[in-house]
Structure formats: C-alpha cells, structure tokens
Short mmCIF file of C-alpha atoms in Angstrom, two decimals:
data_model
loop_
_atom_site.label_atom_id
_atom_site.label_comp_id
_atom_site.label_asym_id
_atom_site.label_seq_id
_atom_site.Cartn_x
_atom_site.Cartn_y
_atom_site.Cartn_z
CA MET A 261 107.42 89.56 100.86
CA ALA A 262 109.33 91.29 103.65
CA LYS A 263 108.76 95.03 104.07
CA ASN A 264 111.76 97.19 104.79
CA ALA A 265 111.68 100.98 105.02
CA GLN A 266 115.19 101.44 103.62
CA VAL A 267 114.48 99.22 100.61
CA GLU A 268 111.20 101.05 100.01
CA ALA A 269 113.13 104.34 100.07
CA LEU A 270 115.65 102.84 97.66
CA GLU A 271 112.90 101.73 95.30
CA ARG A 272 111.68 105.32 95.03
CA LEU A 273 115.10 106.16 93.59
CA MET A 274 115.61 102.92 91.66
CA PRO A 275 112.32 101.31 90.53
CA ALA A 276 112.28 97.52 90.70
CA VAL A 277 110.61 97.22 87.27
CA HIS A 278 113.21 94.71 86.12
CA GLY A 279 113.78 93.13 89.51
CA ALA A 280 112.78 89.60 90.52
CA ASP A 281 112.41 87.64 93.75
CA GLU A 282 115.44 85.35 93.99
CA GLU A 283 113.52 82.97 96.29
CA ILE A 284 116.67 82.48 98.35
CA ASP A 285 116.83 79.49 100.67
CA TRP A 286 117.83 81.62 103.64
CA THR A 287 118.30 78.60 105.89
CA ALA A 288 120.90 77.27 103.44
CA ALA A 289 122.50 80.70 103.04
CA GLU A 290 122.78 81.17 106.79
CA ALA A 291 124.25 77.69 107.17
CA ALA A 292 126.80 78.37 104.42
CA TRP A 293 127.93 81.66 105.93
CA GLY A 294 127.32 80.94 109.61
CA THR A 295 125.23 84.06 110.12
CA ARG A 296 121.89 85.72 109.53
CA PHE A 297 121.78 88.47 106.92
CA PRO A 298 120.65 92.09 107.31
CA ALA A 299 116.92 92.62 106.89
CA ASP A 300 117.45 95.17 104.12
CA TYR A 301 119.52 92.71 102.09
CA VAL A 302 116.86 90.01 102.55
CA ALA A 303 114.17 92.46 101.42
CA PHE A 304 116.34 93.59 98.49
CA MET A 305 116.74 89.99 97.30
CA GLU A 306 112.97 89.54 97.45
CA ARG A 307 112.18 92.80 95.62
CA PHE A 308 115.11 93.30 93.24
CA GLY A 309 117.27 90.19 93.43
CA ALA A 310 120.87 90.15 92.30
CA GLY A 311 121.78 92.16 89.25
CA SER A 312 123.14 95.34 87.72
CA ILE A 313 122.74 98.96 88.81
CA ASN A 314 123.07 101.32 85.84
CA GLY A 315 125.31 98.77 84.15
CA GLU A 316 128.18 99.86 86.43
CA ALA A 317 127.67 98.04 89.74
CA SER A 318 126.26 94.68 90.81
CA VAL A 319 124.53 93.30 93.89
CA LEU A 320 125.64 89.76 94.66
CA LEU A 321 123.82 86.51 95.37
CA PRO A 322 124.53 84.84 98.74
CA LEU A 323 124.67 81.39 97.12
CA ALA A 324 125.90 80.19 93.74
CA ALA A 325 123.39 79.93 90.87
CA HIS A 326 123.56 78.79 87.26
CA GLY A 327 122.47 80.99 84.38
CA PRO A 328 121.63 80.26 80.72
CA GLN A 329 124.58 82.33 79.49
CA TYR A 330 126.94 82.58 82.47
CA ASP A 331 126.78 82.16 86.22
CA PRO A 332 125.94 85.41 88.02
CA ASP A 333 128.22 87.22 90.44
CA GLN A 334 127.99 85.78 93.91
CA MET A 335 129.18 86.52 97.40
CA ALA A 336 131.82 83.81 97.83
CA GLU A 337 134.11 84.98 95.01
CA GLU A 338 134.03 88.68 95.91
CA THR A 339 134.37 87.99 99.65
CA ALA A 340 137.50 85.98 98.85
CA ASN A 341 138.76 88.88 96.71
CA ALA A 342 138.15 91.41 99.49
CA ARG A 343 139.92 89.25 102.07
CA THR A 344 142.82 88.67 99.68
CA THR A 345 143.10 92.43 99.20
CA TRP A 346 143.15 92.86 102.99
CA HIS A 347 146.06 90.43 103.22
CA GLY A 348 147.81 91.98 100.22
CA LEU A 349 147.75 95.43 101.79
CA GLY A 350 149.33 94.24 104.98
CA GLY A 351 146.34 92.99 106.91
CA ARG A 352 145.84 94.92 110.13
CA THR A 353 148.18 97.64 108.98
CA ALA A 354 145.61 98.42 106.28
CA PHE A 355 142.47 97.85 108.34
CA ASP A 356 142.43 96.34 111.81
CA THR A 357 139.97 93.48 111.73
CA ASP A 358 139.73 89.73 111.45
CA PRO A 359 139.29 89.17 107.68
CA GLU A 360 136.52 86.68 108.51
CA HIS A 361 134.46 89.78 109.38
CA ILE A 362 134.64 91.04 105.77
CA LEU A 363 131.61 89.87 103.75
CA ALA A 364 130.96 91.19 100.24
CA TRP A 365 127.51 92.14 98.95
CA GLY A 366 128.35 94.15 95.82
CA VAL A 367 130.98 95.28 93.33
CA THR A 368 131.47 98.26 91.02
CA ALA A 369 132.91 98.52 87.54
CA GLY A 370 135.73 100.48 89.17
CA ALA A 371 136.77 97.24 90.91
CA ASP A 372 135.54 98.39 94.32
CA ILE A 373 134.13 95.63 96.52
CA LEU A 374 131.17 96.66 98.69
CA CYS A 375 131.12 94.69 101.92
CA TRP A 376 129.71 94.50 105.39
CA HIS A 377 131.92 94.61 108.47
CA THR A 378 130.29 91.84 110.47
CA VAL A 379 131.71 92.34 113.98
CA ASP A 380 128.36 93.24 115.56
CA PRO A 381 126.28 90.14 116.41
CA ASP A 382 123.21 91.95 115.02
CA PRO A 383 123.40 91.95 111.19
CA ASP A 384 121.10 94.96 111.04
CA ARG A 385 123.89 97.00 112.65
CA TRP A 386 126.61 95.94 110.20
CA PRO A 387 128.18 99.02 108.57
CA VAL A 388 129.21 99.09 104.94
CA LEU A 389 132.91 98.55 104.34
CA VAL A 390 134.22 99.69 100.95
CA CYS A 391 137.31 97.93 99.68
CA GLY A 392 138.27 100.63 97.19
CA ARG A 393 140.44 100.44 94.11
CA HIS A 394 141.00 104.16 93.45
CA THR A 395 139.64 105.70 96.64
CA ALA A 396 141.29 107.85 99.31
CA GLU A 397 141.54 104.83 101.60
CA GLU A 398 141.78 101.18 100.59
CA PHE A 399 139.23 100.29 103.31
CA ALA A 400 136.64 102.76 104.60
CA LEU A 401 133.68 102.20 106.94
CA TYR A 402 130.31 103.91 106.53
CA PRO A 403 127.74 103.73 109.35
CA TYR A 404 124.83 102.67 107.15
CA GLY A 405 123.26 99.45 105.97
CA MET A 406 123.45 98.38 102.35
CA ALA A 407 120.18 99.99 101.21
CA GLU A 408 120.79 103.30 103.00
CA PHE A 409 124.34 103.40 101.62
CA LEU A 410 122.97 103.07 98.07
CA CYS A 411 120.30 105.71 98.74
CA ARG A 412 122.95 108.13 99.97
CA LEU A 413 125.09 107.44 96.90
CA PHE A 414 122.16 108.07 94.58
CA LYS A 415 121.39 111.38 96.36
CA ASP A 416 125.05 112.48 96.36
CA GLU A 417 125.11 112.81 100.13
CA PHE A 418 128.80 111.99 100.61
CA ASP A 419 131.40 114.77 100.79
CA LEU A 420 133.87 112.47 99.03
CA ASN A 421 132.83 109.74 96.63
CA PRO A 422 133.25 106.48 98.61
CA VAL A 423 133.79 104.44 95.42
CA SER A 424 136.10 104.74 92.41
CA LEU A 425 133.57 105.90 89.84
CA VAL A 426 130.18 107.58 89.62
CA PHE A 427 127.72 104.88 88.54
CA TRP A 428 124.54 106.85 89.24
CA ASP A 429 122.82 110.03 88.08
CA SER A 430 121.22 112.04 90.87
CA GLU A 431 119.00 113.86 88.35
CA ARG A 432 117.03 110.80 87.20
CA PRO A 433 115.83 107.42 88.45
CA GLN A 434 118.47 104.74 88.68
CA SER A 435 118.20 101.56 86.61
CA PHE A 436 118.28 98.03 88.00
CA VAL A 437 118.19 94.87 85.86
CA ASN A 438 118.01 91.44 87.46
CA TRP A 439 120.71 89.07 86.17
CA ARG A 440 118.13 86.68 84.68
CA GLU A 441 116.49 89.47 82.70
CA ALA A 442 119.90 90.73 81.56
CA GLN A 443 120.83 87.30 80.24
CA ARG A 444 117.41 86.85 78.59
CA ARG A 445 117.88 90.16 76.78
CA TRP A 446 121.39 89.28 75.61
CA LEU A 447 120.32 85.93 74.24
CA ALA A 448 117.43 87.67 72.44
CA GLY A 449 119.84 90.07 70.70
CA LEU A 450 119.16 92.99 73.04
CA ASN A 451 121.40 95.20 75.13
CA PRO A 452 121.21 93.67 78.64
CA GLU A 453 120.97 97.05 80.35
CA THR A 454 118.62 98.98 78.05
CA GLY A 455 116.65 96.25 76.29
CA GLU A 456 117.34 97.96 72.94
CA PRO A 457 118.47 95.95 69.88
CA ASP A 458 122.21 95.32 69.97
CA PRO A 459 124.04 93.86 66.94
CA TYR A 460 126.70 92.44 69.26
CA ALA A 461 124.30 90.75 71.65
CA GLY A 462 123.88 87.00 71.66
CA ARG A 463 127.28 86.33 70.09
#
C-alpha cells in the first residue's frame, strides 16, 4: 500500500476504520482519463476508498463500479456536471480555463463539486478547484492537493468556508464510511453512516 504523508495526516483526523482498498486498476483509469492521478488520491483510494465523509460529502471513484443496492458516485458524472456548470456560467467569463482541465474528485451535500485543475503536467501539483453552489465565487482555486484541502477543512483553517455547508466538526474525529460498507449496512437494516438500527433502512 502506498504511503503518503498527507493521507497519513488526514487519517489522524478521519480514521479509516470503515475504509477499504478499492483495488483500482490504475492502468485502466489512466487510459480512461489520459493522465496519471495525484499520489495522495491514489493513496486515499488504497486506504479509504470511495465513500462518505460525515454523511455530507463523498469522494468519487475514478472508474464506474456496480453495487448491491446502487452504483456509487464516480468521477465521470461529476466531471461532466462541473464542466456543464462552467459552460452554463459563461465559460471563460466565469473561470478562464479549458474545461477539459476540470476533473472532479468529490461532491458535497451542498451541491459543490470538488475538482482538480489539471493544467500542470505533474498531477501532484494540481490545485483543488471548488465548483461552488452557494459560495462567494462559482469557481475558486486552492493551492493544495485533495488530502491537504480536506485536512485544512477539518481544522477550520480557511478564513471563508470554501464550500456551501459545514460537513465536519473540528472538535471531534471525522467519520468516513466506504460505499460498500454503507450499502451493506443499509441492506442489513442499519443506518449507513452510523451503523445503528434504522427502521427505514433496507426498504
């Protein structure tokens, strides 16, 4: 399993108890997207996988997968949504880039799309680009990788919230649940985020 200092720092804030190695075929993923991926994202997929953060945000799979209840969120759909938003807001008037350089890695329950801006040929230097729903700017760049961006969110290190809702609690560890575990819980009659009995689960 790949070691990554930023993901290790993130795990101290958000234990990977309910994470799982996605066993991504990175050769296939790179072929599909025409690029390598940042080392922190690769390490995150190996340690946590795709899934839910505090029930209010999700990290996306690079390739489509099939689940027992529903197919998990994946990069292609949200990347298309982010690029459509770019066009809908007037393209370069909203944010001057080629939309092919917008690549989504996460979403929030506030309908923000968390992306990379992929202009740099080195994926480890891609900044986070937030396509915000109710943020000060529709598109805002942050000079951090994915894992460091999440760490800074969890530690409330931004002067202004870069996303449309607060989906973390800086006073306690964050919760992550891999999408497979979430679906297993639901089908077993449990709340997918807490694992507690839920009379509405499994219906």
